[in-house]
XYZ file of C-alpha atoms in Angstrom:
778
model
C 175.438 93.569 46.709
C 173.859 90.658 44.824
C 174.535 87.063 45.798
C 176.692 86.344 42.743
C 179.017 89.246 43.566
C 179.295 88.152 47.187
C 180.065 84.588 46.078
C 182.794 85.862 43.748
C 184.387 87.899 46.556
C 184.275 84.911 48.878
C 185.811 82.603 46.267
C 188.641 85.060 45.601
C 189.328 85.456 49.314
C 189.365 81.706 49.958
C 191.710 81.241 47.018
C 194.129 83.886 48.313
C 194.239 82.550 51.852
C 194.808 79.019 50.569
C 197.597 80.082 48.162
C 199.273 82.285 50.774
C 199.278 79.393 53.258
C 197.479 81.458 55.877
C 197.060 78.527 58.269
C 200.796 77.773 58.176
C 201.593 81.438 58.753
C 199.241 81.534 61.724
C 200.994 78.441 63.112
C 204.375 80.155 62.789
C 202.960 83.192 64.591
C 201.573 81.014 67.388
C 204.750 78.993 67.848
C 207.003 82.061 67.766
C 204.960 85.005 69.123
C 206.177 88.545 68.637
C 206.742 88.357 64.882
C 205.953 91.145 62.474
C 202.171 91.412 62.250
C 202.510 93.579 59.141
C 204.143 90.693 57.289
C 201.932 89.854 54.347
C 200.232 93.268 54.400
C 201.890 94.193 51.114
C 200.039 91.322 49.431
C 196.816 92.395 51.133
C 197.377 95.929 49.822
C 197.964 94.597 46.299
C 194.495 93.033 46.459
C 193.024 96.371 47.523
C 191.626 94.894 50.732
C 192.820 97.648 53.098
C 190.297 99.809 51.254
C 187.514 97.224 51.039
C 185.230 99.537 53.049
C 186.613 102.846 51.807
C 184.718 104.843 49.162
C 185.924 104.806 45.577
C 186.735 108.519 45.858
C 189.422 107.563 48.396
C 190.749 104.789 46.154
C 188.809 102.111 48.003
C 186.777 99.164 46.736
C 183.520 100.285 48.387
C 182.445 96.676 48.867
C 179.988 97.538 51.597
C 179.612 95.665 54.841
C 178.188 92.549 53.166
C 181.082 92.262 50.718
C 183.667 92.855 53.446
C 181.949 90.215 55.581
C 182.702 87.616 52.900
C 186.417 88.431 53.114
C 186.356 88.300 56.913
C 184.477 84.985 56.882
C 187.088 83.542 54.524
C 189.797 84.906 56.843
C 188.126 83.055 59.708
C 188.088 79.825 57.718
C 191.881 80.084 57.311
C 192.753 81.767 60.646
C 194.490 84.490 58.599
C 197.169 86.268 60.657
C 196.778 89.695 59.017
C 195.023 92.373 61.147
C 192.202 92.771 58.632
C 189.476 93.387 61.176
C 191.493 95.902 63.188
C 192.826 97.965 60.272
C 190.716 97.417 57.135
C 187.677 97.059 59.358
C 187.654 99.340 62.393
C 190.241 101.855 61.175
C 188.792 102.279 57.697
C 185.206 102.360 58.953
C 186.002 105.217 61.303
C 188.043 107.294 58.862
C 185.529 106.824 56.050
C 182.865 108.537 58.171
C 185.037 111.585 58.933
C 184.937 114.288 56.283
C 187.980 116.291 57.379
C 191.316 116.807 55.560
C 193.409 114.957 58.206
C 191.005 111.990 58.155
C 190.967 111.867 54.352
C 194.759 111.878 54.261
C 194.983 109.061 56.793
C 192.376 107.042 54.896
C 194.379 107.448 51.685
C 197.491 106.081 53.404
C 195.498 103.179 54.853
C 193.963 102.275 51.471
C 197.392 102.370 49.821
C 198.800 100.031 52.460
C 201.291 102.656 53.709
C 199.742 102.942 57.180
C 198.144 100.573 59.694
C 196.196 102.795 62.104
C 194.870 101.133 65.259
C 191.671 102.264 66.955
C 192.255 103.051 70.645
C 188.892 103.458 72.338
C 188.456 101.024 75.237
C 189.403 101.972 78.797
C 187.950 99.257 81.033
C 187.477 95.547 80.527
C 183.996 94.557 79.395
C 182.968 98.117 78.547
C 181.148 98.417 75.212
C 180.481 102.117 75.557
C 181.599 104.126 72.540
C 180.828 107.520 74.053
C 184.006 109.619 74.316
C 182.279 112.142 76.563
C 182.063 109.432 79.231
C 185.663 108.228 78.967
C 188.619 109.108 81.156
C 191.022 109.967 78.351
C 191.085 113.791 78.142
C 192.194 116.261 75.483
C 192.720 119.965 76.161
C 193.086 122.488 73.402
C 195.586 125.313 73.576
C 197.882 123.630 76.090
C 200.320 121.954 73.717
C 202.654 124.906 73.281
C 201.231 125.938 69.894
C 198.056 127.608 68.657
C 195.293 125.032 68.180
C 197.407 122.250 69.599
C 196.033 119.533 71.876
C 197.330 118.002 75.084
C 196.290 114.346 75.553
C 196.207 112.526 78.892
C 194.848 109.061 79.726
C 194.994 105.321 79.026
C 193.606 102.828 76.516
C 193.661 99.036 76.623
C 193.493 96.102 74.176
C 194.487 98.128 71.123
C 194.955 96.018 67.975
C 197.167 95.640 66.074
C 199.961 96.022 68.589
C 203.540 96.589 67.452
C 202.505 96.687 63.778
C 200.405 99.834 64.231
C 201.652 102.980 62.513
C 199.828 105.067 65.071
C 196.569 105.295 66.966
C 193.096 106.693 66.354
C 192.284 107.853 69.877
C 188.872 108.761 71.296
C 188.944 111.335 74.078
C 186.826 113.732 76.068
C 187.401 117.342 75.137
C 186.515 120.321 77.253
C 183.011 120.472 75.773
C 182.731 117.762 73.126
C 183.975 114.357 72.072
C 187.162 114.420 70.031
C 189.015 111.923 67.804
C 192.777 112.310 67.505
C 195.597 110.850 65.436
C 198.701 109.963 67.447
C 201.588 108.721 65.237
C 203.905 106.044 66.589
C 206.979 107.633 68.141
C 205.089 110.591 69.583
C 206.721 111.717 72.823
C 204.797 110.860 75.976
C 203.237 107.639 74.667
C 204.008 104.463 76.614
C 203.111 101.180 74.934
C 202.905 97.912 76.867
C 202.724 94.795 74.658
C 200.001 92.264 75.493
C 200.621 88.808 73.944
C 197.394 87.102 72.891
C 196.607 83.398 72.833
C 196.385 83.245 69.020
C 199.950 84.491 68.549
C 198.971 88.089 67.782
C 199.674 91.068 69.974
C 197.660 93.901 71.474
C 198.913 97.012 73.242
C 197.945 98.916 76.336
C 198.665 102.621 75.893
C 199.357 105.451 78.314
C 199.338 109.063 77.132
C 201.251 111.288 79.546
C 200.966 114.962 78.626
C 201.165 114.118 74.932
C 201.426 117.322 72.891
C 199.760 117.077 69.477
C 199.605 119.599 66.615
C 196.284 121.055 65.351
C 196.290 118.604 62.441
C 195.966 115.697 64.891
C 192.306 116.561 65.445
C 190.294 114.322 63.118
C 186.800 115.251 64.300
C 184.958 116.840 67.195
C 181.494 116.908 68.662
C 178.530 114.773 67.580
C 180.247 113.844 64.307
C 183.131 112.259 66.207
C 180.865 110.342 68.555
C 178.547 109.152 65.778
C 181.485 107.983 63.648
C 182.971 106.013 66.531
C 179.684 104.319 67.402
C 179.008 103.340 63.778
C 182.568 102.089 63.231
C 182.579 99.905 66.340
C 179.136 98.459 65.629
C 180.010 97.683 62.000
C 183.329 96.222 63.155
C 181.504 93.939 65.586
C 179.361 92.692 62.698
C 182.519 91.930 60.683
C 183.992 90.206 63.723
C 180.869 88.008 63.806
C 181.563 87.043 60.185
C 185.137 86.020 61.029
C 183.932 83.988 64.005
C 181.343 82.275 61.822
C 184.029 81.351 59.287
C 186.238 79.874 62.003
C 183.335 77.842 63.389
C 182.374 76.515 59.960
C 185.971 75.495 59.291
C 186.124 73.574 62.572
C 182.914 71.749 61.714
C 184.291 70.828 58.281
C 187.538 69.518 59.821
C 185.585 67.514 62.387
C 183.299 65.927 59.789
C 186.292 64.925 57.665
C 187.953 63.368 60.708
C 184.833 61.440 61.757
C 184.424 60.006 58.264
C 187.957 58.581 58.188
C 188.889 57.765 61.804
C 187.952 54.175 62.668
C 187.383 52.476 66.012
C 185.889 49.049 66.688
C 186.071 48.390 62.958
C 183.811 51.308 62.003
C 184.185 54.996 61.134
C 183.495 56.840 64.367
C 181.200 59.128 62.400
C 178.687 56.277 62.332
C 178.233 56.503 66.113
C 174.959 58.276 66.810
C 176.235 60.105 69.883
C 178.991 61.747 67.830
C 176.639 62.442 64.931
C 174.286 64.335 67.206
C 177.156 66.438 68.578
C 178.033 67.392 65.007
C 174.423 68.182 64.221
C 174.272 70.554 67.174
C 177.410 72.310 65.894
C 175.770 72.573 62.484
C 172.498 73.951 63.879
C 174.235 76.656 65.914
C 176.325 77.703 62.922
C 173.369 77.715 60.523
C 171.327 79.891 62.861
C 174.345 82.176 63.223
C 174.698 82.400 59.432
C 171.010 83.279 59.046
C 171.347 85.951 61.723
C 174.413 87.414 60.032
C 172.615 87.574 56.679
C 169.641 89.333 58.248
C 171.769 91.830 60.167
C 173.888 92.632 57.102
C 170.703 93.302 55.138
C 169.437 95.609 57.879
C 172.773 97.393 58.175
C 172.732 97.975 54.419
C 169.592 100.076 54.850
C 171.500 102.689 56.853
C 170.480 102.360 60.501
C 170.811 104.980 63.239
C 173.638 104.319 65.680
C 171.535 102.807 68.487
C 169.756 100.365 66.162
C 173.029 99.393 64.477
C 174.601 98.738 67.880
C 171.640 96.567 68.894
C 171.880 94.495 65.706
C 175.672 94.273 66.050
C 175.318 92.913 69.575
C 172.693 90.453 68.426
C 174.796 88.944 65.644
C 178.045 89.117 67.601
C 176.520 87.253 70.540
C 175.099 84.589 68.223
C 178.219 84.024 66.108
C 180.510 84.087 69.139
C 178.400 81.502 70.955
C 178.267 79.295 67.845
C 182.027 79.498 67.264
C 182.802 78.760 70.916
C 180.453 75.798 70.889
C 182.073 74.520 67.680
C 185.574 74.932 69.080
C 184.836 72.966 72.243
C 182.871 70.233 70.518
C 185.412 69.784 67.727
C 188.261 69.252 70.182
C 186.182 66.664 72.052
C 185.219 64.854 68.848
C 188.827 64.713 67.684
C 189.835 63.040 70.917
C 193.453 63.215 72.078
C 194.805 64.532 68.757
C 192.503 67.538 69.111
C 194.281 68.486 72.324
C 197.671 68.743 70.647
C 199.333 71.820 69.216
C 200.269 69.952 66.034
C 196.584 69.612 65.106
C 195.423 72.620 63.070
C 192.301 72.667 65.189
C 194.363 74.258 67.970
C 194.901 77.353 65.823
C 191.184 77.807 65.294
C 190.449 77.133 68.950
C 192.850 79.862 70.055
C 191.688 82.330 67.410
C 188.086 81.920 68.537
C 189.119 82.448 72.152
C 190.838 85.664 71.145
C 188.015 87.018 68.999
C 185.339 86.067 71.535
C 187.044 88.184 74.214
C 187.763 91.294 72.106
C 185.080 93.924 71.329
C 182.714 92.357 73.853
C 181.906 88.797 74.870
C 178.586 86.968 74.596
C 177.175 88.166 77.920
C 178.157 91.790 77.306
C 176.462 91.800 73.908
C 173.343 90.110 75.268
C 173.067 92.816 77.938
C 173.601 95.629 75.451
C 171.056 94.204 73.045
C 168.476 93.924 75.829
C 169.014 97.570 76.803
C 168.951 98.932 73.254
C 166.099 96.692 72.061
C 163.918 97.994 74.891
C 164.426 101.531 73.601
C 163.620 100.459 70.039
C 160.427 98.688 71.137
C 159.235 101.834 72.888
C 159.763 103.881 69.727
C 158.137 101.299 67.444
C 155.009 101.073 69.558
C 154.534 104.831 69.882
C 152.304 105.549 66.866
C 148.881 103.960 66.397
C 147.419 102.744 63.104
C 144.986 105.282 61.683
C 144.038 103.713 58.339
C 141.645 101.072 57.065
C 142.351 97.349 56.987
C 142.789 96.432 53.283
C 141.915 92.943 52.086
C 144.778 92.991 49.594
C 147.761 95.264 49.119
C 151.343 95.319 47.952
C 152.503 93.966 51.285
C 156.153 93.826 50.204
C 156.145 97.573 49.552
C 154.484 98.479 52.862
C 157.032 99.637 55.486
C 157.355 97.033 58.219
C 156.521 99.516 60.993
C 153.229 100.384 59.239
C 152.435 96.723 58.626
C 152.996 95.900 62.286
C 150.813 98.786 63.457
C 148.057 97.669 61.096
C 148.133 94.049 62.304
C 148.389 95.154 65.938
C 145.361 97.441 65.597
C 143.375 94.708 63.841
C 143.901 92.106 66.550
C 143.270 94.659 69.296
C 139.934 95.569 67.727
C 138.746 92.196 66.414
C 140.274 89.386 68.506
C 137.940 88.179 71.309
C 139.465 89.277 74.650
C 138.318 86.090 76.392
C 140.621 84.051 74.103
C 143.850 85.900 74.870
C 146.637 83.790 76.395
C 144.763 80.484 76.342
C 146.580 77.851 78.349
C 145.363 74.941 76.207
C 145.247 74.030 72.537
C 142.254 75.961 71.206
C 139.268 73.970 69.972
C 137.334 74.789 66.806
C 134.285 75.780 68.833
C 136.373 78.439 70.572
C 138.239 79.736 67.521
C 135.574 79.548 64.821
C 134.546 83.198 65.295
C 138.140 84.452 64.964
C 138.847 82.134 62.016
C 135.819 83.504 60.162
C 136.847 87.070 61.019
C 140.240 86.535 59.379
C 138.605 84.741 56.475
C 136.203 87.601 55.835
C 139.133 90.031 55.919
C 141.109 87.892 53.445
C 143.877 87.376 56.019
C 143.324 83.747 57.023
C 146.184 82.397 54.881
C 149.068 84.891 55.220
C 151.612 82.653 53.481
C 149.453 81.400 50.576
C 149.902 83.055 47.176
C 147.336 85.747 46.420
C 146.279 83.776 43.325
C 144.896 81.086 45.646
C 143.213 83.468 48.077
C 146.105 84.101 50.461
C 147.891 87.298 51.459
C 151.143 86.309 49.742
C 153.229 87.849 52.508
C 156.977 87.998 51.925
C 159.042 86.288 54.617
C 159.837 89.435 56.617
C 156.168 90.421 56.809
C 155.214 86.844 57.714
C 157.590 87.029 60.684
C 156.084 90.385 61.677
C 152.585 88.850 61.397
C 153.556 85.954 63.670
C 155.194 88.231 66.229
C 152.267 90.638 66.464
C 149.719 87.865 66.937
C 151.819 86.079 69.526
C 152.543 89.257 71.478
C 148.802 89.898 71.716
C 148.189 86.367 72.980
C 146.255 85.142 69.946
C 145.592 81.403 70.262
C 146.336 78.997 67.426
C 143.186 77.912 65.642
C 142.816 74.363 64.230
C 144.815 75.248 61.133
C 146.115 72.064 59.525
C 144.248 73.069 56.387
C 146.017 76.438 56.228
C 149.551 75.433 57.135
C 149.802 71.902 55.736
C 147.326 70.468 53.247
C 146.576 73.818 51.578
C 150.220 74.526 50.604
C 150.600 70.872 49.558
C 147.590 71.033 47.223
C 148.848 74.315 45.771
C 152.069 72.539 44.772
C 150.931 68.967 44.092
C 147.137 68.915 43.782
C 145.186 68.755 40.531
C 143.250 71.861 39.417
C 140.051 70.051 40.340
C 141.361 69.289 43.855
C 142.475 72.889 44.280
C 139.089 74.239 43.200
C 137.226 71.774 45.418
C 139.222 72.037 48.635
C 141.140 75.352 48.845
C 138.114 77.711 48.983
C 136.519 75.528 51.677
C 139.687 75.693 53.754
C 139.752 79.492 53.481
C 136.069 79.799 54.393
C 136.283 77.425 57.353
C 133.763 75.084 55.755
C 136.329 72.254 55.975
C 138.484 71.660 59.070
C 141.399 69.294 58.525
C 143.581 66.974 60.573
C 146.635 64.878 59.711
C 146.726 61.077 59.606
C 150.359 59.962 59.512
C 151.372 58.158 62.697
C 150.149 54.684 63.576
C 150.775 52.329 66.487
C 154.374 51.074 66.001
C 154.830 53.452 63.049
C 155.592 56.813 64.598
C 159.117 57.815 63.707
C 159.264 54.828 61.343
C 156.589 56.358 59.151
C 157.256 53.997 56.245
C 156.170 51.117 58.502
C 152.504 52.165 58.378
C 149.910 49.423 57.857
C 146.615 51.220 57.173
C 145.478 49.788 53.828
C 143.607 51.430 50.967
C 142.684 48.864 48.338
C 141.530 50.118 44.902
C 137.966 49.032 44.034
C 135.266 49.760 41.486
C 131.486 49.504 41.649
C 128.465 51.114 40.066
C 129.290 54.409 41.769
C 132.791 54.534 40.301
C 136.425 54.016 41.256
C 137.304 54.298 44.931
C 139.540 52.970 47.709
C 138.476 50.859 50.654
C 140.415 51.906 53.742
C 141.041 49.757 56.835
C 143.375 50.506 59.689
C 144.179 52.922 62.481
C 145.856 56.308 62.913
C 147.073 57.729 66.222
C 148.279 61.043 67.671
C 145.906 62.776 65.245
C 145.701 66.334 66.586
C 142.140 67.587 67.247
C 140.586 64.980 64.957
C 137.391 65.291 67.029
C 136.978 68.847 65.662
C 137.881 68.043 62.046
C 135.642 66.952 59.211
C 138.475 65.964 56.805
C 141.746 64.099 57.145
C 144.771 63.836 54.851
C 146.640 60.603 55.341
C 149.211 58.123 54.165
C 147.916 54.667 53.302
C 149.441 51.465 51.986
C 148.171 50.684 48.494
C 150.644 47.923 47.616
C 151.432 45.410 50.362
C 154.085 43.632 48.299
C 156.180 46.665 47.351
C 159.119 47.974 49.346
C 158.064 50.023 52.362
C 158.301 53.503 50.802
C 157.151 52.424 47.330
C 153.720 51.063 48.223
C 152.331 54.192 49.919
C 149.753 56.672 48.587
C 148.390 60.002 49.809
C 144.603 60.241 50.308
C 142.102 62.893 51.319
C 139.112 61.621 53.269
C 135.864 63.060 54.626
C 135.709 62.044 58.304
C 131.899 61.959 58.127
C 132.141 58.876 55.876
C 130.579 55.721 57.420
C 133.057 53.369 59.079
C 135.220 56.006 60.833
C 135.527 56.185 64.636
C 137.416 58.939 66.507
C 138.573 58.439 70.119
C 140.262 61.332 71.983
C 143.491 60.786 73.953
C 144.217 63.017 76.941
C 147.673 64.551 77.127
C 150.021 65.046 80.056
C 148.180 68.321 80.711
C 144.820 66.549 80.832
C 143.634 67.994 77.515
C 142.013 65.828 74.771
C 144.412 67.189 72.144
C 145.223 63.941 70.315
C 143.004 61.211 68.946
C 142.946 57.696 67.607
C 141.091 57.325 64.315
C 139.806 53.886 63.230
C 138.855 52.986 59.616
C 136.553 50.045 58.975
C 135.847 49.467 55.257
C 135.776 53.212 54.607
C 135.021 54.214 51.008
C 137.182 57.070 49.632
C 136.650 58.384 46.062
C 139.582 57.769 43.690
C 139.603 61.504 42.896
C 140.878 62.109 46.429
C 144.249 60.591 45.580
C 146.952 63.312 45.592
C 149.775 62.594 43.200
C 150.355 59.186 41.656
C 149.185 55.851 42.954
C 151.991 54.387 45.131
C 153.721 57.781 44.872
C 152.692 59.006 48.303
C 156.162 58.893 49.834
C 157.398 61.861 47.795
C 154.188 63.734 48.695
C 154.711 62.759 52.337
C 158.242 64.152 52.338
C 157.005 67.413 50.844
C 154.326 67.653 53.526
C 156.841 66.812 56.252
C 158.866 69.742 54.964
C 155.841 72.014 55.351
C 155.216 70.546 58.800
C 158.790 71.095 59.910
C 158.893 74.670 58.700
C 155.583 75.254 60.474
C 156.785 73.571 63.661
C 159.982 75.586 63.267
C 158.175 78.909 63.152
C 158.735 81.367 66.010
C 155.028 81.225 66.982
C 155.224 79.024 70.057
C 158.456 80.533 71.365
C 157.155 84.071 70.823
C 154.033 83.241 72.785
C 155.952 81.602 75.636
C 158.423 84.492 75.769
C 155.491 86.895 76.025
C 154.136 84.890 78.946
C 157.538 84.956 80.618
C 157.768 88.727 80.146
C 154.290 89.179 81.653
C 155.284 87.232 84.757
C 158.624 89.038 85.009
C 156.991 92.460 84.852
C 154.358 91.533 87.419
C 157.024 90.233 89.820
C 159.718 92.789 88.928
C 162.108 90.012 87.965
C 163.990 92.183 85.465
C 165.641 93.831 88.464
C 167.384 90.494 89.109
C 170.536 90.527 86.925
C 170.634 86.726 86.678
C 167.059 86.530 85.409
C 167.569 89.517 83.105
C 170.600 87.841 81.520
C 168.757 84.569 80.974
C 165.769 86.373 79.502
C 168.053 88.369 77.177
C 169.655 85.157 75.913
C 166.255 83.557 75.263
C 164.996 86.642 73.479
C 167.974 86.430 71.124
C 167.309 82.720 70.601
C 163.802 83.612 69.409
C 164.967 86.527 67.238
C 167.564 84.364 65.554
C 165.045 81.564 65.087
C 163.057 84.135 63.119
C 166.101 84.825 60.938
C 166.552 81.123 60.167
C 162.820 80.699 59.539
C 162.836 83.592 57.065
C 165.341 81.813 54.813
C 163.247 78.648 54.611
C 160.023 80.642 54.187
C 161.576 82.313 51.146
C 162.207 78.849 49.657
C 158.548 77.895 50.111
C 157.371 81.199 48.678
C 159.518 80.607 45.595
C 157.788 77.251 45.083
C 160.991 75.268 45.556
C 161.267 71.994 47.505
C 162.483 72.370 51.056
C 165.928 70.855 51.719
C 166.515 68.281 54.430
C 168.216 70.982 56.479
C 164.740 72.311 57.387
C 164.906 69.797 60.250
C 167.203 72.199 62.074
C 164.280 74.629 62.400
C 162.134 72.111 64.234
C 164.961 71.296 66.643
C 165.905 74.906 67.384
C 162.285 76.051 67.723
C 161.084 73.275 70.014
C 164.173 73.344 72.239
C 164.027 77.136 72.516
C 160.343 76.778 73.410
C 161.309 74.239 76.074
C 164.026 76.465 77.586
C 161.549 79.331 77.865
C 158.938 77.051 79.428
C 161.465 75.751 81.964
C 162.462 79.287 83.007
C 158.784 80.248 83.265
C 158.128 77.419 85.734
C 161.256 78.327 87.679
C 160.270 82.015 87.797
C 156.768 81.039 88.916
C 158.247 79.520 92.082
C 155.352 77.973 94.089
C 152.953 78.744 91.234
C 154.951 76.321 89.134
C 153.089 73.520 90.919
C 149.583 74.991 90.519
C 147.287 73.107 88.150
C 145.083 75.009 85.759
C 144.683 78.683 84.952
C 145.504 81.563 87.256
C 144.937 85.296 86.862
C 147.696 87.751 86.063
C 146.843 91.406 85.429
C 143.229 90.438 84.803
C 144.098 87.844 82.111
C 144.317 84.089 82.383
C 147.784 82.737 82.953
C 149.128 79.196 83.197
C 152.682 78.746 84.396
C 152.911 75.105 83.339
C 151.318 75.259 79.899
C 154.373 76.314 77.807
C 156.657 73.714 79.406
C 154.168 70.902 78.880
C 153.509 72.084 75.332
C 157.216 72.237 74.598
C 157.682 68.697 75.884
C 155.245 67.524 73.231
C 156.791 69.772 70.560
C 160.082 67.898 70.823
C 158.235 64.644 70.049
C 155.535 65.312 67.451
C 156.368 65.995 63.820
C 159.267 63.545 64.123
C 161.212 63.503 67.390
C 164.208 65.775 67.678
C 166.434 62.704 67.764
C 165.051 61.594 64.408
C 165.563 65.114 63.050
C 169.193 64.943 64.168
C 169.565 61.612 62.384
C 168.192 63.177 59.198
C 170.647 66.073 59.418
C 173.568 63.760 60.178
C 172.926 61.481 57.222
C 171.339 63.697 54.583
C 173.041 67.033 55.260
C 176.371 66.299 56.974
C 176.893 63.059 55.005
C 178.090 61.085 58.017
C 178.292 57.312 57.559
C 175.415 55.035 58.469
């Protein structure tokens, strides 16, 4: 479904829930539990929503999972009391996959709003298994007193909806195969125990004691029954993630509105930095969750096998549940005492999130299932080797991702120098020059550049695959400021002459670049820079004379060019007197002094300029217009720093150590690793959205700062666990050997410590998000 159609569905759903006073109806349900859960279903049926996932042949809307997710997200934003997820989600998803007369009849009744079937599948708390052959509920044919009849025996728990259900779709173990049965309400032998839930709704625990059912109660048997149940539950868990996301986003919106208006000490409390940063963290978690949901919905729309769909469902459910829970707890805290009261609408959202986060699997259960299923998928993906050539150019978007990955994997295995795998330090140009030139000769040195400028022009999904394959092989990062920063900037803002002069030399490795932004006392306060570039003219032409100092200039000792911000008008306001210059570091008057990092590596430098002559043609953009260029470049820097590269590499190192020490047998470690793996996967989803913006040639929004925060803090969490898992080795300086390859336990943690500082500290990034994205008061 295209974005305009999804937006229209969402708008219609939000309008309905607002007009029907869904929040007020949820409050009434919470304050007086036990009411009729089917109340309001007639209006839902009039909209056609019971059949939102049913095919048109059954009278349904056939919206698809992405369209239905918009309705469920809107329901979450209004804590809608109708059992949409249970009936129009799980029930309809199951019946729509069963091509039998009884199932088609039941689906018709559901679509028309005449029946509210409830899926009864779970038998033990925390169990996500959807395999009827393994369950305790049994069904025997021929023992119900009539030919073809079925006798049902067993129990089911947490069946939703409760008292409103017209009957139950029951999974059971037959004598030889899985079986799905329809048990109408009122059937003799069924005992229903109501279970009141914290959000005012009701579930049921069911006991089937020698329940005799007619032949028509059998909806499906065998593999078809099992496959339908697995697909329905996985798709339902994706829809549940959408509802949780909607609830979390609504709580953030309520909290922001409150912080803008509530005053203390004569100021809106939203101006307090501590509260702003709490809101920013809510926003980041929800944005990552939204990116993950979008990616999973796109994958699900391709028609995945059951195991892959279950893995993706667990991934997005874990992410959206964690984000909604974090939002619920933070929003109550930020509201203060009023947030703890039942009269505050926030309480309704808080309780709804608690309910949803416990049903159909909690965060830990989904993390464990994803880890188990993803391991199977990885084994399948890595089975076949690449047999073809390595093309310089191709229609990369059309190439299947599995083929693209195998191609990249084979290339790095054959061409990347083994001695450079898993370097523990920032690679120097002398070490990486051979690999850089290998990629350049292949035409693969600039994967994200447009093909018209000599790049690969990879779409975002292939760019993520590229990053992952290189990181999993332990490919070190070359000095690449030309590729990832100044090259894209010149493509967008440089003159044709500048593009022709500099871009080919970046691709060929003839020019190696570094960045000159920070200065002493002008780090985060970038507009406070004092390096001057005064326009001048002599017999050789127009030029600038540069004097000043730059600091924290990464690997400047290996570079021969620098792009930098300079002050060209001392009397203008701070941001208005800045220009953007390109400078050859071999020009007389430049001195470079390395600075050793916490790890003892000379990664940063000071660069001094003493009457340095820079040609006027090296000015990018307008004179005194460097601040807008700087912001564009900071966007490129933040999307680069927000890429999954560093976290992927560190996670690979952690996996290597865990395999060598058999740490995956420790359930505590396995759970922590599973959570970190999902953090990296979902970082990739968020990165993909911003990469698409860059590829389209559009300016990056201020929200790109969230990428830098999530990436660097994920990197840091992985590094911290690596040191912890290393035990005594966590105190060993320098490289060690692991499986014949170099290994450094401390390197990722130390690198991550720097990553949270350079490129604008994470605190500054949170300030940017608070002011420019969340619109909190200064």
